[in-house]
CSV table of C-alpha atoms and ligand atoms in Angstrom, one decimal:
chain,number,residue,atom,x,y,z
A,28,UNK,CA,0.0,0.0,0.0
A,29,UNK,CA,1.5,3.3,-1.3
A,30,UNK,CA,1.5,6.3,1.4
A,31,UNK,CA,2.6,9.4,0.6
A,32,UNK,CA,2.8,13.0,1.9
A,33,UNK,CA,3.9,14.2,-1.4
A,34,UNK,CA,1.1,16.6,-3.7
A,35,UNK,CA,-1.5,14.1,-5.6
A,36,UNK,CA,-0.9,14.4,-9.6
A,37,UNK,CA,-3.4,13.1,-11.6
A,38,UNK,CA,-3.5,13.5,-15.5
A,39,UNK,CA,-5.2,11.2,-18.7
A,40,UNK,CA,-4.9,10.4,-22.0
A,41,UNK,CA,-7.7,9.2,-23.9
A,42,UNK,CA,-6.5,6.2,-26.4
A,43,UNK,CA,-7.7,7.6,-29.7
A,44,UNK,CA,-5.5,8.3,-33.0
A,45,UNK,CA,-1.8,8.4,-32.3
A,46,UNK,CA,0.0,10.0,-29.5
A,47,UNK,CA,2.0,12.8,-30.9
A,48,UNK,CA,4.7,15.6,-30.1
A,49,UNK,CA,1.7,17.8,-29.3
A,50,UNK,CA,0.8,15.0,-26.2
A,51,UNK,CA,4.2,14.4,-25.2
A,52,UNK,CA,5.0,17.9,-25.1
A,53,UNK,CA,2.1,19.1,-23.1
A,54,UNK,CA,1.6,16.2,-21.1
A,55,UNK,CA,3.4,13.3,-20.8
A,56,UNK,CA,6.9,14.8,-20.7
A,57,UNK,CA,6.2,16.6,-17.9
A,58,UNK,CA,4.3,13.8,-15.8
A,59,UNK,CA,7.6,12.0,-16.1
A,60,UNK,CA,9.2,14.7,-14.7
A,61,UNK,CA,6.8,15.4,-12.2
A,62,UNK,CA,7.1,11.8,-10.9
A,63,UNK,CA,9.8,12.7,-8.4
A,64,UNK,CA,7.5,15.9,-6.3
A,65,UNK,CA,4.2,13.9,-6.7
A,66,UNK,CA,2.7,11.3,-5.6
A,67,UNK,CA,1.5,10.7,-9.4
A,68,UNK,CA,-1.7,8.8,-10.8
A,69,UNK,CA,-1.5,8.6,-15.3
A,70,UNK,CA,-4.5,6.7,-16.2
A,71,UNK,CA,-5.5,5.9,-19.8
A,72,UNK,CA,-9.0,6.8,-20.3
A,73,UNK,CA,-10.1,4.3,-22.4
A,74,UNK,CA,-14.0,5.1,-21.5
A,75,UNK,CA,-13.7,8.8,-22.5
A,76,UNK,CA,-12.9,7.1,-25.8
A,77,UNK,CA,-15.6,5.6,-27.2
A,78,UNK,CA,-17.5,8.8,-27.0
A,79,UNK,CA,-16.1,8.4,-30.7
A,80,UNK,CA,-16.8,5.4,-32.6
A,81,UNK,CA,-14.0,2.9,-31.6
A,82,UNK,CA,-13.3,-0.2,-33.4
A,83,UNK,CA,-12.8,-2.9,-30.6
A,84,UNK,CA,-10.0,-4.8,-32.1
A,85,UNK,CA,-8.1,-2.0,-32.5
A,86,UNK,CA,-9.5,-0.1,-29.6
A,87,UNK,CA,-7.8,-3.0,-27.5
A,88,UNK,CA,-4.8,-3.1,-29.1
A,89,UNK,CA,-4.5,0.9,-29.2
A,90,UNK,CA,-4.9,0.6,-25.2
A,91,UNK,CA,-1.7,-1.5,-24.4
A,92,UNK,CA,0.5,0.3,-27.4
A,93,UNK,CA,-0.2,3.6,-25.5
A,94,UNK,CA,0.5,2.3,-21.9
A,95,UNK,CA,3.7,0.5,-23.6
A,96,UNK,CA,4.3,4.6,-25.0
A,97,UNK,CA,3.8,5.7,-21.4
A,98,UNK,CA,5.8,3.2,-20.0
A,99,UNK,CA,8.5,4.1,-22.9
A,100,UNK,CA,8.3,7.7,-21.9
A,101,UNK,CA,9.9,7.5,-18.7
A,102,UNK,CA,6.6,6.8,-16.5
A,103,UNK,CA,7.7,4.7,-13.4
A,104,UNK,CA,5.5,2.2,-12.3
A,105,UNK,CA,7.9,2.3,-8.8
A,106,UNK,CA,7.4,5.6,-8.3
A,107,UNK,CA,3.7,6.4,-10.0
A,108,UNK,CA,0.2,4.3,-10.5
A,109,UNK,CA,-0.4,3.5,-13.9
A,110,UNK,CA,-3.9,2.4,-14.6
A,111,UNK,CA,-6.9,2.0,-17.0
A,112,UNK,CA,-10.0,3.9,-16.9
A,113,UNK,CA,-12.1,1.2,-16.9
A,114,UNK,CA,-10.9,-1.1,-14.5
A,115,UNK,CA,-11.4,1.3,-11.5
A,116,UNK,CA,-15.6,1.3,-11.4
A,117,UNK,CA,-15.7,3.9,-9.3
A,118,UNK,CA,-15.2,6.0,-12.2
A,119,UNK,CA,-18.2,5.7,-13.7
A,120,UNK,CA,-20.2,5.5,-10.5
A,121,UNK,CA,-19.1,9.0,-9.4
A,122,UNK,CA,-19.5,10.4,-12.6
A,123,UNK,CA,-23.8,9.6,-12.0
A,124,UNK,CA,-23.5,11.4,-8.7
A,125,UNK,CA,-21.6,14.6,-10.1
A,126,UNK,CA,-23.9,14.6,-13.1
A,127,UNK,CA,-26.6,15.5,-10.8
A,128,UNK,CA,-24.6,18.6,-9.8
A,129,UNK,CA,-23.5,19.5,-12.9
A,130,UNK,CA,-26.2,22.0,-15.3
A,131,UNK,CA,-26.7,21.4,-19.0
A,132,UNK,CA,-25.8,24.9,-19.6
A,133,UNK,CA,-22.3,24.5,-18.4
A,134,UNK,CA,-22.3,21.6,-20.7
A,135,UNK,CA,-23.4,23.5,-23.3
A,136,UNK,CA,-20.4,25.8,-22.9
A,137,UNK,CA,-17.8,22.8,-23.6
A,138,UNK,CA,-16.1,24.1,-27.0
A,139,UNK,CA,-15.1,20.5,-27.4
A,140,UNK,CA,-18.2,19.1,-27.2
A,141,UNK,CA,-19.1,21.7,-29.8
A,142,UNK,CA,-16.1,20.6,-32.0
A,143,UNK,CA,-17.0,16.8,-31.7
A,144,UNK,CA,-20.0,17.2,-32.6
A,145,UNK,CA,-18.9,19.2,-35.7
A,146,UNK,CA,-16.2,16.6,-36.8
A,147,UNK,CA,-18.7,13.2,-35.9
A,148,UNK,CA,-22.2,14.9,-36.8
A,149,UNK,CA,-24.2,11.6,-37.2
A,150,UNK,CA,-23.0,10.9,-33.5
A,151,UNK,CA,-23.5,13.6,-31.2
A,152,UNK,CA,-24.0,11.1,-28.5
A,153,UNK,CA,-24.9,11.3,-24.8
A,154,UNK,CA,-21.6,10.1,-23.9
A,155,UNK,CA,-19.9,12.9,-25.7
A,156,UNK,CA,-22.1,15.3,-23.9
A,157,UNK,CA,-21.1,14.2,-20.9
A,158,UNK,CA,-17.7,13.5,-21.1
A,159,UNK,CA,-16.2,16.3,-18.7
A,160,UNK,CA,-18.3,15.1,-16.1
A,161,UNK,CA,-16.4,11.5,-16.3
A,162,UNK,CA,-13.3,14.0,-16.3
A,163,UNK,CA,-14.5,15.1,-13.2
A,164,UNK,CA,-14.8,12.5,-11.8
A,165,UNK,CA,-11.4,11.4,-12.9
A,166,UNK,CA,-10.0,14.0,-11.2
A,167,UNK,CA,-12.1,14.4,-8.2
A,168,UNK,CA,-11.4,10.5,-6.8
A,169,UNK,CA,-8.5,10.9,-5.9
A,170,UNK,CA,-8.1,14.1,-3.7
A,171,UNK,CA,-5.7,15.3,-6.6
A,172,UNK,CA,-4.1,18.4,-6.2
A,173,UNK,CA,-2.5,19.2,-10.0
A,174,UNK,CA,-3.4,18.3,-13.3
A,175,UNK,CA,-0.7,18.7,-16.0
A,176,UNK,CA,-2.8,19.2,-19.1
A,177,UNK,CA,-2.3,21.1,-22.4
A,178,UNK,CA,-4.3,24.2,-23.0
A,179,UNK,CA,-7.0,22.7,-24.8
A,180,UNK,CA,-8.2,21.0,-21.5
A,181,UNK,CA,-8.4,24.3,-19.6
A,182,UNK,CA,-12.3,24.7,-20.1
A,183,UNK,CA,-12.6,20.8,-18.6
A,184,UNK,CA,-10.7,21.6,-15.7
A,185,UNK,CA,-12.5,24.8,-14.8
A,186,UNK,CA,-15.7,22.9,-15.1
A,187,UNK,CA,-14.4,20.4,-12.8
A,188,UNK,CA,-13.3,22.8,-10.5
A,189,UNK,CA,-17.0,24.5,-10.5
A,190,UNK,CA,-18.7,21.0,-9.4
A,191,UNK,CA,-16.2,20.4,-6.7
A,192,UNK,CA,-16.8,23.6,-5.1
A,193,UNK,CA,-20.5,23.3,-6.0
A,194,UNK,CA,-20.6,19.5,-4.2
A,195,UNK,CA,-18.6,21.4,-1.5
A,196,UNK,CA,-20.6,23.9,-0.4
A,197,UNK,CA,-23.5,21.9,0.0
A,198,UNK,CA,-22.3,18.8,1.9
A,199,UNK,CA,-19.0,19.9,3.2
A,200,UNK,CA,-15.8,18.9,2.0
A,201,UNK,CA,-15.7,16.0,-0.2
A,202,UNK,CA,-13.2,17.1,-2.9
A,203,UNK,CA,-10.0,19.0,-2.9
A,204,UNK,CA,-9.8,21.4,-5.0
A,205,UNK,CA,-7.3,20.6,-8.0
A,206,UNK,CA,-5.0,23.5,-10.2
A,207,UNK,CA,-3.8,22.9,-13.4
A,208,UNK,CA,-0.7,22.5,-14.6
A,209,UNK,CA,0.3,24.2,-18.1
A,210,UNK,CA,3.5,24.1,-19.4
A,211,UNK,CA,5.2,27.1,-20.0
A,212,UNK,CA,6.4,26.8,-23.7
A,213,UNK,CA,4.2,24.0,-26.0
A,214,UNK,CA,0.7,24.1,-23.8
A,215,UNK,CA,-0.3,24.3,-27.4
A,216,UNK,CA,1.6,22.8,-30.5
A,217,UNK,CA,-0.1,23.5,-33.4
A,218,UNK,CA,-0.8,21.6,-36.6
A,219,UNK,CA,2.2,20.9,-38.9
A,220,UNK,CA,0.3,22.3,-42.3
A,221,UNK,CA,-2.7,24.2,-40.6
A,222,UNK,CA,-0.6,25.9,-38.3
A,223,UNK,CA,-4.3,27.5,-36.7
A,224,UNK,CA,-5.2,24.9,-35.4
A,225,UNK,CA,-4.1,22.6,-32.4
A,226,UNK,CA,-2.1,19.2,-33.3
A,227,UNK,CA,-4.2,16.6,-32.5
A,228,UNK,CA,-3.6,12.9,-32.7
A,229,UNK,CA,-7.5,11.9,-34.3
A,230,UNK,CA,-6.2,14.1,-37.1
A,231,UNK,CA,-7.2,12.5,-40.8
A,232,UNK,CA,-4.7,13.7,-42.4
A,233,UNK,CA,-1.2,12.0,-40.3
A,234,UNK,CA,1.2,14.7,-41.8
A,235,UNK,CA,-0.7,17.2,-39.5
A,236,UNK,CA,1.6,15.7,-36.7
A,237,UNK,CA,4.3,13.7,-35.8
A,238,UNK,CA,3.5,10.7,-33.9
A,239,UNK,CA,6.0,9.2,-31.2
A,240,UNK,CA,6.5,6.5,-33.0
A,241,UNK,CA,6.7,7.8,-36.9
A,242,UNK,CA,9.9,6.3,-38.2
A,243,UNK,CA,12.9,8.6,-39.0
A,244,UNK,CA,12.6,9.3,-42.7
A,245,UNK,CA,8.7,10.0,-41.8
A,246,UNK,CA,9.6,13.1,-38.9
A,247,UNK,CA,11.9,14.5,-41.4
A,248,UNK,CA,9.7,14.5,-43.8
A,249,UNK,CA,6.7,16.0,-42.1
A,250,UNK,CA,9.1,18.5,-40.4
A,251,UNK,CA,10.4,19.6,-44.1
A,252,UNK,CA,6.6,20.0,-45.4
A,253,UNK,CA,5.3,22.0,-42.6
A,254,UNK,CA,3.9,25.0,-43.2
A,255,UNK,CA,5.8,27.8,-42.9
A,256,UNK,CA,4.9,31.4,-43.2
A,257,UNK,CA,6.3,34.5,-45.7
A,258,UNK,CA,9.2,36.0,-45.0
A,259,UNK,CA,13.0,34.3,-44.2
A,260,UNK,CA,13.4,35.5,-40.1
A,261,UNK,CA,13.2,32.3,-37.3
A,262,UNK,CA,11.6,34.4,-34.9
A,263,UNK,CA,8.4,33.8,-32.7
A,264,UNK,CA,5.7,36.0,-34.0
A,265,UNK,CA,1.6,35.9,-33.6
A,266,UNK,CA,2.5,37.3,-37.7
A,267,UNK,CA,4.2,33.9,-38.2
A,268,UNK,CA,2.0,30.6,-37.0
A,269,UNK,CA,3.8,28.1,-38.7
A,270,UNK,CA,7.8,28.9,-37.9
A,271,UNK,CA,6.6,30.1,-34.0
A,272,UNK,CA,5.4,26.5,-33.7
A,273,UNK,CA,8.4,24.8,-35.1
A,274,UNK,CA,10.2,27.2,-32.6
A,275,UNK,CA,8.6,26.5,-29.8
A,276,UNK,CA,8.8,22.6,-30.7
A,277,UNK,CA,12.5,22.9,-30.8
A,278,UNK,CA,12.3,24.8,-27.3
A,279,UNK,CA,10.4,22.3,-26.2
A,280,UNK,CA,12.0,19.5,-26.7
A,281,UNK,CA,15.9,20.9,-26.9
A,282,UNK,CA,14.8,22.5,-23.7
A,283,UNK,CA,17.2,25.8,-24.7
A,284,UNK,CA,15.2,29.1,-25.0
A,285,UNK,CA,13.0,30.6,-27.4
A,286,UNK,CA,15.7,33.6,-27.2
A,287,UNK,CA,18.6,31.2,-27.6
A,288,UNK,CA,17.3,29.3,-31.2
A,289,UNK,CA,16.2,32.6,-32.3
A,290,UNK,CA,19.8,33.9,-31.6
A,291,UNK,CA,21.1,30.3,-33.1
A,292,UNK,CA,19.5,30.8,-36.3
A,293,UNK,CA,19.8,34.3,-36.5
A,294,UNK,CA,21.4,34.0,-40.3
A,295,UNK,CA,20.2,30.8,-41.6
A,296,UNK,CA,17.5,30.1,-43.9
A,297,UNK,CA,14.3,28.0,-43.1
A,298,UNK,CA,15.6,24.9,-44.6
A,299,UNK,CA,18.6,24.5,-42.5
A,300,UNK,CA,16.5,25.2,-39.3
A,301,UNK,CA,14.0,22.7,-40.6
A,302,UNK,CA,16.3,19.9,-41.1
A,303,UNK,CA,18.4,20.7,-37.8
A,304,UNK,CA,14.6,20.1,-36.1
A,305,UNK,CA,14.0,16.9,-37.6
A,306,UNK,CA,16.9,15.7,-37.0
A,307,UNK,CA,16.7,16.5,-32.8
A,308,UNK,CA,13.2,15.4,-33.1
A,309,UNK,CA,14.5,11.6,-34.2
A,310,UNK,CA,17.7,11.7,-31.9
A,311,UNK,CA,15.0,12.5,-28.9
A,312,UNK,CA,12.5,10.1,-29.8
A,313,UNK,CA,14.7,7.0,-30.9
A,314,UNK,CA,15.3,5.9,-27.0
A,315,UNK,CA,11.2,6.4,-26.8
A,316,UNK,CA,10.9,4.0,-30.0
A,317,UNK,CA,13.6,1.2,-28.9
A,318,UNK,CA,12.2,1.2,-25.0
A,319,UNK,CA,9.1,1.0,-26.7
A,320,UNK,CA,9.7,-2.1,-29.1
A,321,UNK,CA,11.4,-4.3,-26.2
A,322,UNK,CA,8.0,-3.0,-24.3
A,323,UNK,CA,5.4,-4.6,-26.4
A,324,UNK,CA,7.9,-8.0,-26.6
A,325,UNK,CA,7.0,-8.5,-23.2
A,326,UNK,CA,3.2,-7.9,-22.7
A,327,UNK,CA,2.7,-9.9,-19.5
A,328,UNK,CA,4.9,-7.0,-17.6
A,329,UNK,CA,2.7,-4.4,-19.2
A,330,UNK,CA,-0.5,-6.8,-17.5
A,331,UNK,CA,1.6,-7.1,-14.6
A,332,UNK,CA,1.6,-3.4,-14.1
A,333,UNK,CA,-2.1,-2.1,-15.2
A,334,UNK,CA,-3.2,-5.0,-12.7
A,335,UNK,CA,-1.1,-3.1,-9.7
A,336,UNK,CA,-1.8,0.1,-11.0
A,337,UNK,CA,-6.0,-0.9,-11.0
A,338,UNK,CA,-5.8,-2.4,-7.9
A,339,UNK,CA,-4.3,0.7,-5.9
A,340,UNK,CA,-6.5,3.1,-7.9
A,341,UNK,CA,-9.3,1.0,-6.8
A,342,UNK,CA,-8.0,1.1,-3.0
A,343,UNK,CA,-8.4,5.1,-3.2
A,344,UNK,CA,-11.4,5.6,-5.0
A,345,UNK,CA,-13.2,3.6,-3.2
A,346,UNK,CA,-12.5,5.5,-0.4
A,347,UNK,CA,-14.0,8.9,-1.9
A,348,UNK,CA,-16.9,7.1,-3.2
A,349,UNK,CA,-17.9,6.1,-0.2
A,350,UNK,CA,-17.2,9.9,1.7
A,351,UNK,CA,-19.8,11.0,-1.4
A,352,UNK,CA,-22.0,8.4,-0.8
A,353,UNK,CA,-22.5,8.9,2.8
A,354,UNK,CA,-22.8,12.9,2.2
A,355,UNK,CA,-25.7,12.3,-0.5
A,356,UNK,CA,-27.6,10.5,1.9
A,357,UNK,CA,-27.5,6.9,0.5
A,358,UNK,CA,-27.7,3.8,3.0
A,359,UNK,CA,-24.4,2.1,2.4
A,360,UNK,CA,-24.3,-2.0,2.3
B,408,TYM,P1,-6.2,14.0,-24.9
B,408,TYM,O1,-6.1,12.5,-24.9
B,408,TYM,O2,-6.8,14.7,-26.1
B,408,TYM,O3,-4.8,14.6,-24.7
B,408,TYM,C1,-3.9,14.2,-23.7
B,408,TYM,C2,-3.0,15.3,-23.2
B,408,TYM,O4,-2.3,15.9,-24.2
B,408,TYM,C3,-2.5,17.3,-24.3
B,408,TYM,N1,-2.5,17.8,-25.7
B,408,TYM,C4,-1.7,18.8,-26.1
B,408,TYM,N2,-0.8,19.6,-25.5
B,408,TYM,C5,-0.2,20.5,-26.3
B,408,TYM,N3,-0.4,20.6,-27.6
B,408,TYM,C6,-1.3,19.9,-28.3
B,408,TYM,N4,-1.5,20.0,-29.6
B,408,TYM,C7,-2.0,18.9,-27.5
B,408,TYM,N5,-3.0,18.0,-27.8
B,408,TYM,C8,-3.3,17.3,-26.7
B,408,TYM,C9,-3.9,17.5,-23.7
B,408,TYM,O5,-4.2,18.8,-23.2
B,408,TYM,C10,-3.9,16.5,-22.6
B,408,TYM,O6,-3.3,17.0,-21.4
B,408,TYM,N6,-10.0,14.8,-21.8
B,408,TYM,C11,-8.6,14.5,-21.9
B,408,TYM,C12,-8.2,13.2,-21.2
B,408,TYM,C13,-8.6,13.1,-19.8
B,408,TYM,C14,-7.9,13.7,-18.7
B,408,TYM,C15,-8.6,13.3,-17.5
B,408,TYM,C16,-6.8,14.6,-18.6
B,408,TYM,C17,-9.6,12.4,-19.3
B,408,TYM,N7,-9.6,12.5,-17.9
B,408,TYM,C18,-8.2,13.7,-16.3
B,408,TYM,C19,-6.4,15.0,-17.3
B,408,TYM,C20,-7.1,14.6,-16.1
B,408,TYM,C21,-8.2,14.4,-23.3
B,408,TYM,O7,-9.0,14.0,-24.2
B,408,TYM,O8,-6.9,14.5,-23.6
């Protein structure tokens, strides 16, 4: 049994598409760095996913290559609990409870329920409605204190902040209170060839990202065809979207300074920055890529883990459950 006096981190990513630069970046590299202040919880959110259609076979198989990618990433299964949405039931039971707290017009507000619903039109589905309640509820188990998430998760945070404090206030303290986490530089990578809009790993079209585990001649590739904007400077500007987010990629991952790559490539041409980028981004994700292939040689480890990981999860959720239960009144077995 794991006790800790350390901070409670607890972040998700929801097994859909490929994980990219855009999840590492704003996510998962810092949960592995994180891993040494907090007492950390990563949990794939493999319900959250089939508020999209899903095909099983390759839902399942999706699942276990992105816990391998996790694993691969420098997540600890000493030091952090690693688990799967689904096998911790509480999940799904709190979410019932908070939905009752929760109003349709804040879920009306979600502007990625809105963009779901755009993208998937002949399933705008109760589940998709719903889904920063589960979020909530995700969060909200486990007394966490910080969430490292990318920008685009903001609104679902606040939102779970508002039905915490809401529960709160009218039962007495059930929930902590969590804060984000954003990153300073890369909260928000952007599309390689629509540089306007966020990178995201459902993406149709797979030269809008680069995916952890592209192969070599495919990063450089990608990185060579991104979009770039008029002019010849490498300097961040809100004037040029496409070079700013190559920039801040290279920050990112190099970890030097925006000021310092600007100063590097102060006389060189676009090309030459380009390639120097897709050449870091391969040397920084080949360890990811080997770790990764002896990973998925050895699937009963991965089991071994997600069983551990469920099984502690389990242990603590259960424990808020049953705090919320009691405060709503409910006789309990
Ligand atoms: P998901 O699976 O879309 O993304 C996982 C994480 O990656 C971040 N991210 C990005 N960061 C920077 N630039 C990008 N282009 C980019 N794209 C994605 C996301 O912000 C996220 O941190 N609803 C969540 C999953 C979730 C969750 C949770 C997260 C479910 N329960 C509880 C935290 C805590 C989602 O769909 O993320």
């Amino acid at each position: 049994m794991k006790k800790s006096n350390k901070p409670v981190l607890l972040s998700g990513i929801s097994p859909s598409g490929n994980l990219t630069i855009g999840n590492y970046i704003g996510a998962l590299k810092n949960w592995v760095k994180m891993q040494k202040e907090y007492d950390c919880l990563f949990v794939l959110v493999d319900m959250h996913a089939i508020t999209v259609r899903q095909e099983p076979q390759a839902l399942r198989s999706r699942c276990l290559s992105f816990i391998a990618q996790y694993l691969a990433c420098g997540i600890d299964p000493k030091k952090s609990t690693l688990f799967v949405q689904s096998h911790v039931k509480a999940h799904t039971e709190l979410t019932w409870i908070l939905g009752c707290y929760t109003y349709m017009g804040e879920l009306n507000r979600m502007t990625q329920f809105k963009d779901k619903s755009k993208k998937h039109p002949t399933n705008i589905n109760a589940g998709l409605y719903v889904y920063p309640v589960l979020m909530a509820a995700d969060i909200l188990l486990y007394q966490t204190d910080i969430v490292p998430i990318g920008d685009d998760q903001r609104q679902h945070l606040e939102i779970t902040r508002d039905i915490a404090i809401r529960f709160n206030n009218l039962y007495g303290k059930a929930f902590k209170i969590p804060e984000p986490y954003f990153p300073k530089i890369g909260a928000r990578i952007m599309s390689l060839l629509e540089p306007a809009h966020k990178m995201d790993k459902s993406d149709n079209n797979a030269d809008n990202y680069i995916a952890l585990l592209d192969e070599p001649p495919t990063i450089i590739n990608k990185i060579r065809a991104a979009v770039t904007d008029s002019g010849t400077e490498i300097k961040m500007s809100e004037v040029k979207p496409g070079i700013s987010n190559l920039i801040a990629i290279y920050s990112a991952l190099s970890e030097k300074s925006l000021q310092e790559i600007e100063e590097a490539y102060i006389d060189k041409n676009y090309m030459t920055f380009k390639k120097n980028l897709g050449e870091m981004i391969v040397e920084k994700l080949r360890p990811i890529q080997d770790e990764y292939q002896r990973l998925m040689k050895n699937k009963d480890y991965i089991y071994k883990i997600l069983k551990q990981g469920a099984q502690e999860a389990t242990r603590r959720a259960e424990e808020t459950l049953k705090r919320v239960y009691e405060k709503v009144g409910f006789i309990l077995p």
